[in-house]
PDB file of N, CA, C and O in Angstrom:
ATOM      1  N   MET A   1     123.101 105.635  66.934  1.00  0.00           N
ATOM      2  CA  MET A   1     122.687 106.554  67.951  1.00  0.00           C
ATOM      3  C   MET A   1     121.159 106.524  68.016  1.00  0.00           C
ATOM      4  O   MET A   1     120.486 106.465  67.001  1.00  0.00           O
ATOM      5  N   SER A   2     120.668 106.581  69.212  1.00  0.00           N
ATOM      6  CA  SER A   2     119.230 106.559  69.432  1.00  0.00           C
ATOM      7  C   SER A   2     118.819 107.868  70.115  1.00  0.00           C
ATOM      8  O   SER A   2     119.485 108.325  71.040  1.00  0.00           O
ATOM      9  N   ILE A   3     117.748 108.473  69.630  1.00  0.00           N
ATOM     10  CA  ILE A   3     117.250 109.732  70.202  1.00  0.00           C
ATOM     11  C   ILE A   3     115.805 109.516  70.639  1.00  0.00           C
ATOM     12  O   ILE A   3     114.976 109.063  69.855  1.00  0.00           O
ATOM     13  N   LYS A   4     115.532 109.835  71.912  1.00  0.00           N
ATOM     14  CA  LYS A   4     114.183 109.693  72.457  1.00  0.00           C
ATOM     15  C   LYS A   4     113.761 110.989  73.123  1.00  0.00           C
ATOM     16  O   LYS A   4     114.565 111.667  73.757  1.00  0.00           O
ATOM     17  N   VAL A   5     112.494 111.311  72.982  1.00  0.00           N
ATOM     18  CA  VAL A   5     111.926 112.450  73.699  1.00  0.00           C
ATOM     19  C   VAL A   5     111.367 111.908  75.002  1.00  0.00           C
ATOM     20  O   VAL A   5     110.551 110.984  75.005  1.00  0.00           O
ATOM     21  N   VAL A   6     111.863 112.463  76.118  1.00  0.00           N
ATOM     22  CA  VAL A   6     111.398 112.053  77.445  1.00  0.00           C
ATOM     23  C   VAL A   6     110.844 113.275  78.158  1.00  0.00           C
ATOM     24  O   VAL A   6     110.984 114.407  77.684  1.00  0.00           O
ATOM     25  N   SER A   7     110.202 113.069  79.298  1.00  0.00           N
ATOM     26  CA  SER A   7     109.566 114.192  80.001  1.00  0.00           C
ATOM     27  C   SER A   7     110.563 115.269  80.431  1.00  0.00           C
ATOM     28  O   SER A   7     110.221 116.440  80.493  1.00  0.00           O
ATOM     29  N   GLU A   8     111.829 114.889  80.667  1.00  0.00           N
ATOM     30  CA  GLU A   8     112.845 115.855  81.089  1.00  0.00           C
ATOM     31  C   GLU A   8     113.551 116.524  79.916  1.00  0.00           C
ATOM     32  O   GLU A   8     114.351 117.421  80.098  1.00  0.00           O
ATOM     33  N   GLY A   9     113.321 116.037  78.685  1.00  0.00           N
ATOM     34  CA  GLY A   9     113.998 116.608  77.517  1.00  0.00           C
ATOM     35  C   GLY A   9     114.248 115.545  76.465  1.00  0.00           C
ATOM     36  O   GLY A   9     113.383 114.721  76.188  1.00  0.00           O
ATOM     37  N   ILE A  10     115.440 115.571  75.904  1.00  0.00           N
ATOM     38  CA  ILE A  10     115.818 114.606  74.871  1.00  0.00           C
ATOM     39  C   ILE A  10     116.909 113.698  75.422  1.00  0.00           C
ATOM     40  O   ILE A  10     117.866 114.161  76.028  1.00  0.00           O
ATOM     41  N   LEU A  11     116.770 112.401  75.187  1.00  0.00           N
ATOM     42  CA  LEU A  11     117.755 111.423  75.629  1.00  0.00           C
ATOM     43  C   LEU A  11     118.463 110.871  74.396  1.00  0.00           C
ATOM     44  O   LEU A  11     117.835 110.292  73.507  1.00  0.00           O
ATOM     45  N   ILE A  12     119.762 111.075  74.338  1.00  0.00           N
ATOM     46  CA  ILE A  12     120.578 110.568  73.240  1.00  0.00           C
ATOM     47  C   ILE A  12     121.443 109.447  73.796  1.00  0.00           C
ATOM     48  O   ILE A  12     122.157 109.641  74.776  1.00  0.00           O
ATOM     49  N   SER A  13     121.385 108.279  73.175  1.00  0.00           N
ATOM     50  CA  SER A  13     122.185 107.151  73.647  1.00  0.00           C
ATOM     51  C   SER A  13     122.747 106.383  72.451  1.00  0.00           C
ATOM     52  O   SER A  13     122.265 106.496  71.328  1.00  0.00           O
ATOM     53  N   LEU A  14     123.771 105.613  72.724  1.00  0.00           N
ATOM     54  CA  LEU A  14     124.410 104.811  71.692  1.00  0.00           C
ATOM     55  C   LEU A  14     123.660 103.512  71.483  1.00  0.00           C
ATOM     56  O   LEU A  14     123.131 102.933  72.433  1.00  0.00           O
ATOM     57  N   LYS A  15     123.613 103.028  70.260  1.00  0.00           N
ATOM     58  CA  LYS A  15     122.994 101.730  69.989  1.00  0.00           C
ATOM     59  C   LYS A  15     123.954 100.602  70.340  1.00  0.00           C
ATOM     60  O   LYS A  15     123.544  99.508  70.668  1.00  0.00           O
ATOM     61  N   HIS A  16     125.256 100.860  70.219  1.00  0.00           N
ATOM     62  CA  HIS A  16     126.272  99.851  70.526  1.00  0.00           C
ATOM     63  C   HIS A  16     126.992 100.245  71.808  1.00  0.00           C
ATOM     64  O   HIS A  16     127.042 101.408  72.170  1.00  0.00           O
ATOM     65  N   LYS A  17     127.572  99.260  72.451  1.00  0.00           N
ATOM     66  CA  LYS A  17     128.370  99.530  73.639  1.00  0.00           C
ATOM     67  C   LYS A  17     129.614 100.322  73.230  1.00  0.00           C
ATOM     68  O   LYS A  17     130.144 100.102  72.137  1.00  0.00           O
ATOM     69  N   PRO A  18     130.101 101.214  74.085  1.00  0.00           N
ATOM     70  CA  PRO A  18     131.339 101.944  73.763  1.00  0.00           C
ATOM     71  C   PRO A  18     132.482 100.983  73.496  1.00  0.00           C
ATOM     72  O   PRO A  18     132.641  99.976  74.185  1.00  0.00           O
ATOM     73  N   ARG A  19     133.256 101.283  72.461  1.00  0.00           N
ATOM     74  CA  ARG A  19     134.440 100.509  72.061  1.00  0.00           C
ATOM     75  C   ARG A  19     134.106  99.080  71.617  1.00  0.00           C
ATOM     76  O   ARG A  19     134.970  98.230  71.575  1.00  0.00           O
ATOM     77  N   GLU A  20     132.862  98.813  71.295  1.00  0.00           N
ATOM     78  CA  GLU A  20     132.476  97.468  70.854  1.00  0.00           C
ATOM     79  C   GLU A  20     133.182  97.146  69.534  1.00  0.00           C
ATOM     80  O   GLU A  20     133.099  97.894  68.572  1.00  0.00           O
ATOM     81  N   GLY A  21     133.910  96.045  69.507  1.00  0.00           N
ATOM     82  CA  GLY A  21     134.594  95.592  68.307  1.00  0.00           C
ATOM     83  C   GLY A  21     135.910  96.282  68.013  1.00  0.00           C
ATOM     84  O   GLY A  21     136.499  96.088  66.963  1.00  0.00           O
ATOM     85  N   TRP A  22     136.426  97.077  68.947  1.00  0.00           N
ATOM     86  CA  TRP A  22     137.657  97.842  68.675  1.00  0.00           C
ATOM     87  C   TRP A  22     138.866  96.933  68.516  1.00  0.00           C
ATOM     88  O   TRP A  22     139.739  97.201  67.700  1.00  0.00           O
ATOM     89  N   GLN A  23     138.938  95.854  69.268  1.00  0.00           N
ATOM     90  CA  GLN A  23     140.097  94.955  69.156  1.00  0.00           C
ATOM     91  C   GLN A  23     140.177  94.342  67.762  1.00  0.00           C
ATOM     92  O   GLN A  23     141.253  94.293  67.168  1.00  0.00           O
ATOM     93  N   GLU A  24     139.055  93.901  67.242  1.00  0.00           N
ATOM     94  CA  GLU A  24     139.041  93.307  65.908  1.00  0.00           C
ATOM     95  C   GLU A  24     139.399  94.348  64.848  1.00  0.00           C
ATOM     96  O   GLU A  24     140.130  94.058  63.894  1.00  0.00           O
ATOM     97  N   SER A  25     138.891  95.564  64.998  1.00  0.00           N
ATOM     98  CA  SER A  25     139.179  96.627  64.031  1.00  0.00           C
ATOM     99  C   SER A  25     140.662  96.960  64.006  1.00  0.00           C
ATOM    100  O   SER A  25     141.258  97.095  62.934  1.00  0.00           O
ATOM    101  N   ILE A  26     141.268  97.079  65.155  1.00  0.00           N
ATOM    102  CA  ILE A  26     142.696  97.406  65.224  1.00  0.00           C
ATOM    103  C   ILE A  26     143.526  96.255  64.674  1.00  0.00           C
ATOM    104  O   ILE A  26     144.475  96.470  63.921  1.00  0.00           O
ATOM    105  N   ALA A  27     143.165  95.037  65.000  1.00  0.00           N
ATOM    106  CA  ALA A  27     143.895  93.870  64.491  1.00  0.00           C
ATOM    107  C   ALA A  27     143.822  93.815  62.966  1.00  0.00           C
ATOM    108  O   ALA A  27     144.819  93.520  62.300  1.00  0.00           O
ATOM    109  N   THR A  28     142.673  94.118  62.398  1.00  0.00           N
ATOM    110  CA  THR A  28     142.514  94.116  60.943  1.00  0.00           C
ATOM    111  C   THR A  28     143.381  95.192  60.295  1.00  0.00           C
ATOM    112  O   THR A  28     144.048  94.938  59.294  1.00  0.00           O
ATOM    113  N   ILE A  29     143.392  96.382  60.865  1.00  0.00           N
ATOM    114  CA  ILE A  29     144.201  97.480  60.322  1.00  0.00           C
ATOM    115  C   ILE A  29     145.680  97.135  60.397  1.00  0.00           C
ATOM    116  O   ILE A  29     146.423  97.331  59.430  1.00  0.00           O
ATOM    117  N   LEU A  30     146.123  96.612  61.532  1.00  0.00           N
ATOM    118  CA  LEU A  30     147.535  96.265  61.682  1.00  0.00           C
ATOM    119  C   LEU A  30     147.951  95.139  60.739  1.00  0.00           C
ATOM    120  O   LEU A  30     149.060  95.143  60.213  1.00  0.00           O
ATOM    121  N   ALA A  31     147.057  94.195  60.520  1.00  0.00           N
ATOM    122  CA  ALA A  31     147.375  93.079  59.625  1.00  0.00           C
ATOM    123  C   ALA A  31     147.446  93.529  58.166  1.00  0.00           C
ATOM    124  O   ALA A  31     148.173  92.951  57.370  1.00  0.00           O
ATOM    125  N   SER A  32     146.719  94.586  57.824  1.00  0.00           N
ATOM    126  CA  SER A  32     146.675  95.022  56.428  1.00  0.00           C
ATOM    127  C   SER A  32     147.721  96.081  56.099  1.00  0.00           C
ATOM    128  O   SER A  32     147.824  96.511  54.963  1.00  0.00           O
ATOM    129  N   SER A  33     148.493  96.528  57.080  1.00  0.00           N
ATOM    130  CA  SER A  33     149.504  97.552  56.802  1.00  0.00           C
ATOM    131  C   SER A  33     150.840  97.139  57.407  1.00  0.00           C
ATOM    132  O   SER A  33     150.909  96.278  58.271  1.00  0.00           O
ATOM    133  N   ASP A  34     151.886  97.766  56.928  1.00  0.00           N
ATOM    134  CA  ASP A  34     153.219  97.499  57.440  1.00  0.00           C
ATOM    135  C   ASP A  34     153.498  98.490  58.567  1.00  0.00           C
ATOM    136  O   ASP A  34     154.052  99.552  58.348  1.00  0.00           O
ATOM    137  N   SER A  35     153.093  98.138  59.786  1.00  0.00           N
ATOM    138  CA  SER A  35     153.193  99.062  60.913  1.00  0.00           C
ATOM    139  C   SER A  35     154.635  99.386  61.273  1.00  0.00           C
ATOM    140  O   SER A  35     154.929 100.454  61.782  1.00  0.00           O
ATOM    141  N   GLU A  36     155.574  98.469  60.995  1.00  0.00           N
ATOM    142  CA  GLU A  36     156.970  98.752  61.316  1.00  0.00           C
ATOM    143  C   GLU A  36     157.506  99.892  60.464  1.00  0.00           C
ATOM    144  O   GLU A  36     158.276 100.714  60.939  1.00  0.00           O
ATOM    145  N   THR A  37     157.095  99.958  59.202  1.00  0.00           N
ATOM    146  CA  THR A  37     157.514 101.058  58.334  1.00  0.00           C
ATOM    147  C   THR A  37     156.969 102.373  58.858  1.00  0.00           C
ATOM    148  O   THR A  37     157.680 103.369  58.927  1.00  0.00           O
ATOM    149  N   ILE A  38     155.708 102.364  59.256  1.00  0.00           N
ATOM    150  CA  ILE A  38     155.094 103.579  59.787  1.00  0.00           C
ATOM    151  C   ILE A  38     155.799 104.004  61.067  1.00  0.00           C
ATOM    152  O   ILE A  38     156.116 105.176  61.254  1.00  0.00           O
ATOM    153  N   ASP A  39     156.088 103.065  61.951  1.00  0.00           N
ATOM    154  CA  ASP A  39     156.773 103.382  63.201  1.00  0.00           C
ATOM    155  C   ASP A  39     158.156 103.960  62.937  1.00  0.00           C
ATOM    156  O   ASP A  39     158.551 104.932  63.568  1.00  0.00           O
ATOM    157  N   SER A  40     158.892 103.365  62.027  1.00  0.00           N
ATOM    158  CA  SER A  40     160.247 103.848  61.769  1.00  0.00           C
ATOM    159  C   SER A  40     160.223 105.246  61.158  1.00  0.00           C
ATOM    160  O   SER A  40     161.109 106.053  61.420  1.00  0.00           O
ATOM    161  N   GLU A  41     159.206 105.558  60.354  1.00  0.00           N
ATOM    162  CA  GLU A  41     159.082 106.906  59.799  1.00  0.00           C
ATOM    163  C   GLU A  41     158.926 107.927  60.928  1.00  0.00           C
ATOM    164  O   GLU A  41     159.531 108.995  60.905  1.00  0.00           O
ATOM    165  N   TRP A  42     158.111 107.614  61.910  1.00  0.00           N
ATOM    166  CA  TRP A  42     157.904 108.533  63.027  1.00  0.00           C
ATOM    167  C   TRP A  42     159.144 108.598  63.918  1.00  0.00           C
ATOM    168  O   TRP A  42     159.530 109.675  64.368  1.00  0.00           O
ATOM    169  N   LEU A  43     159.747 107.472  64.187  1.00  0.00           N
ATOM    170  CA  LEU A  43     160.895 107.451  65.086  1.00  0.00           C
ATOM    171  C   LEU A  43     162.125 108.114  64.476  1.00  0.00           C
ATOM    172  O   LEU A  43     162.954 108.672  65.186  1.00  0.00           O
ATOM    173  N   ASP A  44     162.250 108.053  63.159  1.00  0.00           N
ATOM    174  CA  ASP A  44     163.395 108.656  62.489  1.00  0.00           C
ATOM    175  C   ASP A  44     163.143 110.101  62.056  1.00  0.00           C
ATOM    176  O   ASP A  44     164.003 110.728  61.442  1.00  0.00           O
ATOM    177  N   ALA A  45     161.990 110.633  62.354  1.00  0.00           N
ATOM    178  CA  ALA A  45     161.633 111.984  61.920  1.00  0.00           C
ATOM    179  C   ALA A  45     162.509 113.024  62.610  1.00  0.00           C
ATOM    180  O   ALA A  45     162.862 112.890  63.782  1.00  0.00           O
ATOM    181  N   SER A  46     162.844 114.048  61.868  1.00  0.00           N
ATOM    182  CA  SER A  46     163.607 115.149  62.444  1.00  0.00           C
ATOM    183  C   SER A  46     162.671 115.976  63.322  1.00  0.00           C
ATOM    184  O   SER A  46     161.610 116.409  62.874  1.00  0.00           O
ATOM    185  N   LEU A  47     163.071 116.186  64.549  1.00  0.00           N
ATOM    186  CA  LEU A  47     162.198 116.903  65.478  1.00  0.00           C
ATOM    187  C   LEU A  47     162.481 118.400  65.519  1.00  0.00           C
ATOM    188  O   LEU A  47     161.739 119.151  66.122  1.00  0.00           O
ATOM    189  N   ILE A  48     163.566 118.808  64.887  1.00  0.00           N
ATOM    190  CA  ILE A  48     163.884 120.232  64.838  1.00  0.00           C
ATOM    191  C   ILE A  48     164.180 120.618  63.400  1.00  0.00           C
ATOM    192  O   ILE A  48     164.610 119.802  62.595  1.00  0.00           O
ATOM    193  N   LYS A  49     163.956 121.881  63.080  1.00  0.00           N
ATOM    194  CA  LYS A  49     164.228 122.346  61.723  1.00  0.00           C
ATOM    195  C   LYS A  49     165.662 122.841  61.578  1.00  0.00           C
ATOM    196  O   LYS A  49     166.239 122.755  60.513  1.00  0.00           O
ATOM    197  N   ASP A  50     166.237 123.362  62.650  1.00  0.00           N
ATOM    198  CA  ASP A  50     167.588 123.919  62.586  1.00  0.00           C
ATOM    199  C   ASP A  50     168.594 122.821  62.901  1.00  0.00           C
ATOM    200  O   ASP A  50     168.812 122.457  64.058  1.00  0.00           O
ATOM    201  N   GLU A  51     169.224 122.293  61.865  1.00  0.00           N
ATOM    202  CA  GLU A  51     170.140 121.176  62.053  1.00  0.00           C
ATOM    203  C   GLU A  51     171.503 121.622  62.569  1.00  0.00           C
ATOM    204  O   GLU A  51     172.370 120.802  62.845  1.00  0.00           O
ATOM    205  N   THR A  52     171.714 122.940  62.721  1.00  0.00           N
ATOM    206  CA  THR A  52     173.010 123.430  63.234  1.00  0.00           C
ATOM    207  C   THR A  52     173.039 123.452  64.762  1.00  0.00           C
ATOM    208  O   THR A  52     174.088 123.650  65.331  1.00  0.00           O
ATOM    209  N   LEU A  53     171.911 123.251  65.396  1.00  0.00           N
ATOM    210  CA  LEU A  53     171.875 123.231  66.856  1.00  0.00           C
ATOM    211  C   LEU A  53     172.557 121.987  67.393  1.00  0.00           C
ATOM    212  O   LEU A  53     172.445 120.914  66.819  1.00  0.00           O
ATOM    213  N   GLU A  54     173.268 122.132  68.485  1.00  0.00           N
ATOM    214  CA  GLU A  54     173.916 121.000  69.127  1.00  0.00           C
ATOM    215  C   GLU A  54     173.309 120.815  70.499  1.00  0.00           C
ATOM    216  O   GLU A  54     173.055 121.768  71.221  1.00  0.00           O
ATOM    217  N   TRP A  55     173.103 119.586  70.871  1.00  0.00           N
ATOM    218  CA  TRP A  55     172.500 119.302  72.174  1.00  0.00           C
ATOM    219  C   TRP A  55     173.567 118.851  73.130  1.00  0.00           C
ATOM    220  O   TRP A  55     174.354 118.090  73.003  1.00  0.00           O
TER     221      TRP A  55
END
């Protein structure tokens, strides 16, 4: 982050472009973890606490 004092006030700007390098970061995270296990945990999660309810 870059901060500059200008005649109208303070200008705060990013040093890097927004989302710069996000594809590589996500690819690295996905490659280092078992995303299918994480997905199945969420998909198989119980969404209600009262298991006696019938839909």
